[in-house]
Short mmCIF file of C-alpha atoms in Angstrom, two decimals:
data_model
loop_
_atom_site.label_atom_id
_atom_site.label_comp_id
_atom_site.label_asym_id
_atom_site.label_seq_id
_atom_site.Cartn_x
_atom_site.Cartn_y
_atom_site.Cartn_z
CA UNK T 1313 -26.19 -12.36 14.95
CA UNK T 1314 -23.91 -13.82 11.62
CA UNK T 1315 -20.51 -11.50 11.51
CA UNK T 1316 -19.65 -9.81 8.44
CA UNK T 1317 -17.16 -10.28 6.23
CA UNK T 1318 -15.72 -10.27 2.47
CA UNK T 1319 -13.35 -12.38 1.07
CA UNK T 1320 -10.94 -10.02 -2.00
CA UNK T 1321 -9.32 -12.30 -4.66
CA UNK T 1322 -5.70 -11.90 -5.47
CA UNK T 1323 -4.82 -14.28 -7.73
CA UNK T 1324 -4.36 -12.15 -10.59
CA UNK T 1325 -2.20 -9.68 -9.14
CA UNK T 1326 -0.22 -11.66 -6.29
CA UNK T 1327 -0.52 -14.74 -8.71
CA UNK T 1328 1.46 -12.99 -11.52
CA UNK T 1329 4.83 -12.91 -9.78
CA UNK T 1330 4.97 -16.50 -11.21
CA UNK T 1331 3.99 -15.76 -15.18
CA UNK T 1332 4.86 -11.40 -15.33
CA UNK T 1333 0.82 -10.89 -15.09
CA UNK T 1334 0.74 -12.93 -18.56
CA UNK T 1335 -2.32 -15.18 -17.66
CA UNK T 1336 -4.00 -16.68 -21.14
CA UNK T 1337 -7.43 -15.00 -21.38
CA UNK T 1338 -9.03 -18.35 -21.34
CA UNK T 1339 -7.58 -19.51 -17.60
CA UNK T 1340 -8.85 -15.69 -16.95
CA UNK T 1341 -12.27 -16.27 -18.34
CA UNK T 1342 -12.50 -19.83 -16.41
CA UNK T 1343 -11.30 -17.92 -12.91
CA UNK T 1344 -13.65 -15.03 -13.37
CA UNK T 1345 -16.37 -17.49 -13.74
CA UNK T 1346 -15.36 -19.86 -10.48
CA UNK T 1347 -14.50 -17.05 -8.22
CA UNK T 1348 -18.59 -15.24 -9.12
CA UNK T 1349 -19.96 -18.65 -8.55
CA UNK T 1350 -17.89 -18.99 -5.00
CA UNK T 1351 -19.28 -15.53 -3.71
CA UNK T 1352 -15.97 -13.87 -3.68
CA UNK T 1353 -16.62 -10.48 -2.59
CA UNK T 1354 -14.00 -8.37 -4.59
CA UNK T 1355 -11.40 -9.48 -7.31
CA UNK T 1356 -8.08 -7.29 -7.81
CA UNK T 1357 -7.59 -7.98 -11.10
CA UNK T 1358 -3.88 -6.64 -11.60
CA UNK T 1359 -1.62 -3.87 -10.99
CA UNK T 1360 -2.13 -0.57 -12.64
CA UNK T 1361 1.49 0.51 -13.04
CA UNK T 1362 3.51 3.15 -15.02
CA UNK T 1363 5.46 1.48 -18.01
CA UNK T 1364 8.77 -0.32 -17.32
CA UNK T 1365 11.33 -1.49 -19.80
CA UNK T 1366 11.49 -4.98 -19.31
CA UNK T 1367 8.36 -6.87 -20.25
CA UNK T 1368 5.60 -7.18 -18.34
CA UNK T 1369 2.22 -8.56 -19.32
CA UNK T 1370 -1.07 -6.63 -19.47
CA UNK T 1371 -2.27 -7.62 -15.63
CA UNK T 1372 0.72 -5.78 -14.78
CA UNK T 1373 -0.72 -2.07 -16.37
CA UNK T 1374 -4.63 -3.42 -15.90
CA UNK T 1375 -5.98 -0.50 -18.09
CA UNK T 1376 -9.35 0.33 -18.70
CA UNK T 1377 -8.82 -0.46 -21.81
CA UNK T 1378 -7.78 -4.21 -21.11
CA UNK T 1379 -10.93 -4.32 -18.76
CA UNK T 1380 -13.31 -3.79 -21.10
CA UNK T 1381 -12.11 -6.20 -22.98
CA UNK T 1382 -12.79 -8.69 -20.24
CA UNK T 1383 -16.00 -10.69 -19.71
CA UNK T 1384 -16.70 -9.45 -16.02
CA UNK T 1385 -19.35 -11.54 -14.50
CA UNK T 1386 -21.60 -9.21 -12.13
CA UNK T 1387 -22.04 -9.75 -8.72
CA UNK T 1388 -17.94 -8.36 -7.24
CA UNK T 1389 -16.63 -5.37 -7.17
CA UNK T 1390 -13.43 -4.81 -9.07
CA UNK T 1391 -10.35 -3.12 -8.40
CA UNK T 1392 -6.71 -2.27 -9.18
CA UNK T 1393 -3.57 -1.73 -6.97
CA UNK T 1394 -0.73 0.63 -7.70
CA UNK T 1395 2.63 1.03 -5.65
CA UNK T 1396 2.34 4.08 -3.45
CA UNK T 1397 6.12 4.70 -3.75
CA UNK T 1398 5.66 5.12 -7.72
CA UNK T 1399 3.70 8.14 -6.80
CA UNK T 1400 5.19 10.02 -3.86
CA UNK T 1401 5.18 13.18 -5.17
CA UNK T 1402 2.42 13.80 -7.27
CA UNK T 1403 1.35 16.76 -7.85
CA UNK T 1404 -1.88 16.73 -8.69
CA UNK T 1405 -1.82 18.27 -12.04
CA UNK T 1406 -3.16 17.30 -14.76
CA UNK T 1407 -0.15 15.39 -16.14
CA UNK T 1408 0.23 14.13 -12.84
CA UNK T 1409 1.04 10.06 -13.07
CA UNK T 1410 -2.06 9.18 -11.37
CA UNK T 1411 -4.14 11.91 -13.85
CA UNK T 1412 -2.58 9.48 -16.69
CA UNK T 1413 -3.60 6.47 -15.70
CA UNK T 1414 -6.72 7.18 -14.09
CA UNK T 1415 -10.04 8.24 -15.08
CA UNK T 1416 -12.97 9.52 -14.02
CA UNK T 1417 -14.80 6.51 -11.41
CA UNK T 1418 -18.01 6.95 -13.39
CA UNK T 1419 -16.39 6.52 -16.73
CA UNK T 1420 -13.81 3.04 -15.54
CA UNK T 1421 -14.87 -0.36 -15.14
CA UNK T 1422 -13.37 -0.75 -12.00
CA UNK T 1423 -14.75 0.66 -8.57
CA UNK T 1424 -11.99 -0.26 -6.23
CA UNK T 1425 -8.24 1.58 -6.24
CA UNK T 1426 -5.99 -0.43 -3.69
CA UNK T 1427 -2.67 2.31 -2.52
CA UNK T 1428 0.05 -0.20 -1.47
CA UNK T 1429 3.10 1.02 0.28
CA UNK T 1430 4.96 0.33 3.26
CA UNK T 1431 4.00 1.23 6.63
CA UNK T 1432 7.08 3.55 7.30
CA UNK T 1433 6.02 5.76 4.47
CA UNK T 1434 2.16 5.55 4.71
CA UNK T 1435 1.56 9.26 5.51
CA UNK T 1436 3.21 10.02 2.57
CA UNK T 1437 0.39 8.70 0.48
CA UNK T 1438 -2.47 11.07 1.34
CA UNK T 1439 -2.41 13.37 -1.58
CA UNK T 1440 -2.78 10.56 -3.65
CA UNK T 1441 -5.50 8.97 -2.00
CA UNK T 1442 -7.10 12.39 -2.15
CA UNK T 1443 -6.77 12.31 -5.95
CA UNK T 1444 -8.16 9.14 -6.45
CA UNK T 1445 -11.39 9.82 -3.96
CA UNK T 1446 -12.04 12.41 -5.60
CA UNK T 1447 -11.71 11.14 -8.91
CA UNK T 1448 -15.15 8.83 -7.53
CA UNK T 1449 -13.37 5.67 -6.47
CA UNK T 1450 -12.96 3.34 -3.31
CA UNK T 1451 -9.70 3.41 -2.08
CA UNK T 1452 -8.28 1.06 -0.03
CA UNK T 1453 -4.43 1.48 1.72
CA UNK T 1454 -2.67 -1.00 2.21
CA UNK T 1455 -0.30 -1.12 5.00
CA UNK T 1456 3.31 -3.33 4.02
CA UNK T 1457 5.86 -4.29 6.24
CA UNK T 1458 3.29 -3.63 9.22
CA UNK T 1459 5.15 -5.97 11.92
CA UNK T 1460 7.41 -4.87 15.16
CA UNK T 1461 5.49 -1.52 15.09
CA UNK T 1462 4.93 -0.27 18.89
CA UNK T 1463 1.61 0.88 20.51
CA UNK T 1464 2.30 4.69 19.42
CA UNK T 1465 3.36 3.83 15.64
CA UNK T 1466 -0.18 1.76 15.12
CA UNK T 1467 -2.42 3.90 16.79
CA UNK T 1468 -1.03 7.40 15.51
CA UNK T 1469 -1.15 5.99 12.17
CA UNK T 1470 -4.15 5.01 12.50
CA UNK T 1471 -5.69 8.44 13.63
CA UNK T 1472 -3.49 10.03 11.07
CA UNK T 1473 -5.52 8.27 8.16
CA UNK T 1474 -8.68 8.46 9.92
CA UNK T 1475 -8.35 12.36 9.70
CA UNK T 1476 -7.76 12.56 5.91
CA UNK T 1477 -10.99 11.42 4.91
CA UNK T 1478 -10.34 9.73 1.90
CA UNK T 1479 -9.83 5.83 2.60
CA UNK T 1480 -12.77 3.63 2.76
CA UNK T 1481 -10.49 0.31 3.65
CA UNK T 1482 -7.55 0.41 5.60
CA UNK T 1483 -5.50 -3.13 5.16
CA UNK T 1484 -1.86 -4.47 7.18
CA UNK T 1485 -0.05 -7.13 5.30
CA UNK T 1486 1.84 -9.76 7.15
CA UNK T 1487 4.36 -8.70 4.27
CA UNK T 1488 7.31 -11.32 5.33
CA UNK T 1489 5.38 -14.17 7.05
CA UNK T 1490 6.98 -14.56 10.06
CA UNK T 1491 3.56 -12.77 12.56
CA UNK T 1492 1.72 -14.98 14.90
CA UNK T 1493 -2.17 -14.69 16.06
CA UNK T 1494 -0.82 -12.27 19.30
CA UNK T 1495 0.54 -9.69 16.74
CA UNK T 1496 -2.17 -10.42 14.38
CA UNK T 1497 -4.36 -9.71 17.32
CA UNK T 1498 -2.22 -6.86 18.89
CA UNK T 1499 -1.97 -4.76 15.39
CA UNK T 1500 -5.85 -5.22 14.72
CA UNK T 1501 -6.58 -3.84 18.34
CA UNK T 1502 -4.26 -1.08 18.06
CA UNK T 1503 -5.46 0.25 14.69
CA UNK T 1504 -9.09 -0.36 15.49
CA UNK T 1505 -8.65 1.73 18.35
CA UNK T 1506 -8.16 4.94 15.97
CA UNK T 1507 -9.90 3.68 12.90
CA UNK T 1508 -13.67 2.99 12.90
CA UNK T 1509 -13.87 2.13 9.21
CA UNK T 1510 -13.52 -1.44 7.49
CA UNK T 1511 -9.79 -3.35 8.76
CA UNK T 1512 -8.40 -5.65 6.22
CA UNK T 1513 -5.34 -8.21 6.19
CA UNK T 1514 -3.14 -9.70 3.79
CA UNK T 1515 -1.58 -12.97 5.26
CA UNK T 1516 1.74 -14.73 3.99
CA UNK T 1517 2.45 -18.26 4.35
CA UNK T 1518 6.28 -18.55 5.64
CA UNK T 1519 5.50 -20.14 8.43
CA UNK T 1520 2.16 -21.86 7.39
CA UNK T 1521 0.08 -19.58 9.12
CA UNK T 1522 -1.37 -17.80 6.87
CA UNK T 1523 -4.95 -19.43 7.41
CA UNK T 1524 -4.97 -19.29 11.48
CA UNK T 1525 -3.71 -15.97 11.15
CA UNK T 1526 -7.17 -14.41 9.17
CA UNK T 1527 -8.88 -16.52 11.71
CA UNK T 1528 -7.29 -15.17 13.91
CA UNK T 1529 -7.31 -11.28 12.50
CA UNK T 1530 -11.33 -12.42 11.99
CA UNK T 1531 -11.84 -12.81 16.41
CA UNK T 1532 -10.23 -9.14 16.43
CA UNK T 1533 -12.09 -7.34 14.30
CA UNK T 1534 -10.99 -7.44 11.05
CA UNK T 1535 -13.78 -7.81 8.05
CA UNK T 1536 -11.78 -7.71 5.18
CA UNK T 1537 -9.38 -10.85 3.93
CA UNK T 1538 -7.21 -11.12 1.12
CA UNK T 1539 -6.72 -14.84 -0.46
CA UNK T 1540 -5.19 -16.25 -3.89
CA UNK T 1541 -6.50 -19.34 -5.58
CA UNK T 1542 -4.16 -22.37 -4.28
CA UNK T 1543 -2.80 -19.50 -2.32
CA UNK T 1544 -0.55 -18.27 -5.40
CA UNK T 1545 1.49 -15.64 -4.87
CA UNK T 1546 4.45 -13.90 -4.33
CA UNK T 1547 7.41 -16.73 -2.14
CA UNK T 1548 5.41 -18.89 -0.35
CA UNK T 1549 2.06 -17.37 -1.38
CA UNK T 1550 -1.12 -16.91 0.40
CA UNK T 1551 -4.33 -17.92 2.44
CA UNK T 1552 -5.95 -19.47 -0.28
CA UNK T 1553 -9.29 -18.60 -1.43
CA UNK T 1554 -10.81 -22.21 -1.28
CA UNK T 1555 -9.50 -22.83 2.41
CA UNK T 1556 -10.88 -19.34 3.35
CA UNK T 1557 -13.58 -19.92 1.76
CA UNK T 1558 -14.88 -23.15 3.27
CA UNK T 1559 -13.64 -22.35 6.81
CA UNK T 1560 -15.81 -19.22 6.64
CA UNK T 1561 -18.37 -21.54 5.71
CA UNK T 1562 -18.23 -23.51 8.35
CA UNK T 1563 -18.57 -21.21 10.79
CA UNK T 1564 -21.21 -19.38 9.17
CA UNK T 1565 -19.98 -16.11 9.17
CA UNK T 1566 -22.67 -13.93 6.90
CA UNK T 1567 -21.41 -12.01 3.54
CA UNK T 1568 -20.96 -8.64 4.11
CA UNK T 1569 -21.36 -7.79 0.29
CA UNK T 1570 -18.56 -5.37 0.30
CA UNK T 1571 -20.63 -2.13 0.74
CA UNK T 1572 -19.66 -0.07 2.73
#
């Protein structure tokens, strides 16, 4: 039997570190249209962050708004990511930050809302993954800064989130590069021993491993992969969607359609 898998597209978020999320609409229109056509399972189409005051362009806020004004080929699901440490702290209320920028899943364009924040403070993020599941949406967590964890840190965590309910994807990002396949492997077995749910990862290419390491991340257990267009991204980038793509190819892996 074909594993499963799904293949989420960066480039616009990770990508904008090089051009402050200021892509012109036509290279947006043109990467919409090759990343349908290539099966790509999921496409992060920006940040959705609270305002700063130096400028930032609009993949960097990724409103609804914005959205709509996109031409958003069907076939992916679509998604945002916000910082988790920008909301540590929410209350809840109405006028909460997350209340401000979010809507209602059923009246958004998007069906996806990625949490990233950094695996020391990941328990801290539960209330707002609350909030946004039960505002309607998928939430994915995303784990940065997951290396040199022991046994104990992975696999509490891992129960920890398990037990609130409210995450549908649970990701690690090799955040600095420098893992190998044996943590890649170690980490996946660890938090798959606590979570039952879709496991994701988010490779870096420091050390030019970004590639064998979601191959590797694939032979544990993982099902989710993050990859960029030419790898694009943040220092020395990412897997890249078109080597992904045509290694998964080649070993015939079957789509897993993102549905969980």
């Amino acid at each position: 039997m074909k594993n499963k898998f799904n293949i989420l597209d960066c480039t616009l978020r990770d990508g904008g570190y090089y051009n402050k999320w200021d892509f012109d609409r036509a290279i947006v229109d043109r990467y919409l249209t090759a990343v349908k056509t290539s099966s790509v399972d999921v496409v992060e189409l920006g940040f959705r962050s609270l305002p700063k005051n130096s400028f930032m362009g609009p993949y960097f806020y990724t409103t609804d708004e914005f959205i709509n004004q996109l031409d958003l080929p069907k076939g992916p699901i679509y998604g945002v990511m916000i910082n988790g440490k920008d909301f540590i702290g929410d209350s809840g209320s109405s006028e909460s930050p997350i209340n401000k920028l979010f809507q209602i899943k059923e009246k958004s364009p998007i069906t996806l809302v990625w949490i990233a924040i950094n695996f020391n403070h990941v328990l801290e993020s539960e209330l707002i993954a609350k909030q946004l599941k039960d505002m309607g949406y998928m939430v994915g967590l995303n784990m940065m800064q997951a290396h040199g964890k022991n046994e104990k840190d992975y696999v509490e965590t891992a129960k920890s989130i398990s037990e609130w309910g409210s995450i549908d994807v649970l990701y690690f990002a090799d955040s600095f590069g420098n893992m190998d396949h044996l943590q890649i492997t170690f980490i996946s077995k660890m938090l798959l021993s606590e979570w039952s749910g879709p496991l994701g990862i988010h490779t870096h290419n420091n050390k030019s491993m970004a590639l064998a390491n979601s191959l590797a991340a694939k032979q544990a257990g993982v099902t989710w992969f993050d990859s960029t267009i030419r790898g694009m991204g943040r220092g020395a980038g990412n897997v890249s969607s078109e080597s992904l793509l045509m290694e998964f190819e080649h070993l015939q892996y079957h789509r897993g359609k993102a549905k969980l």
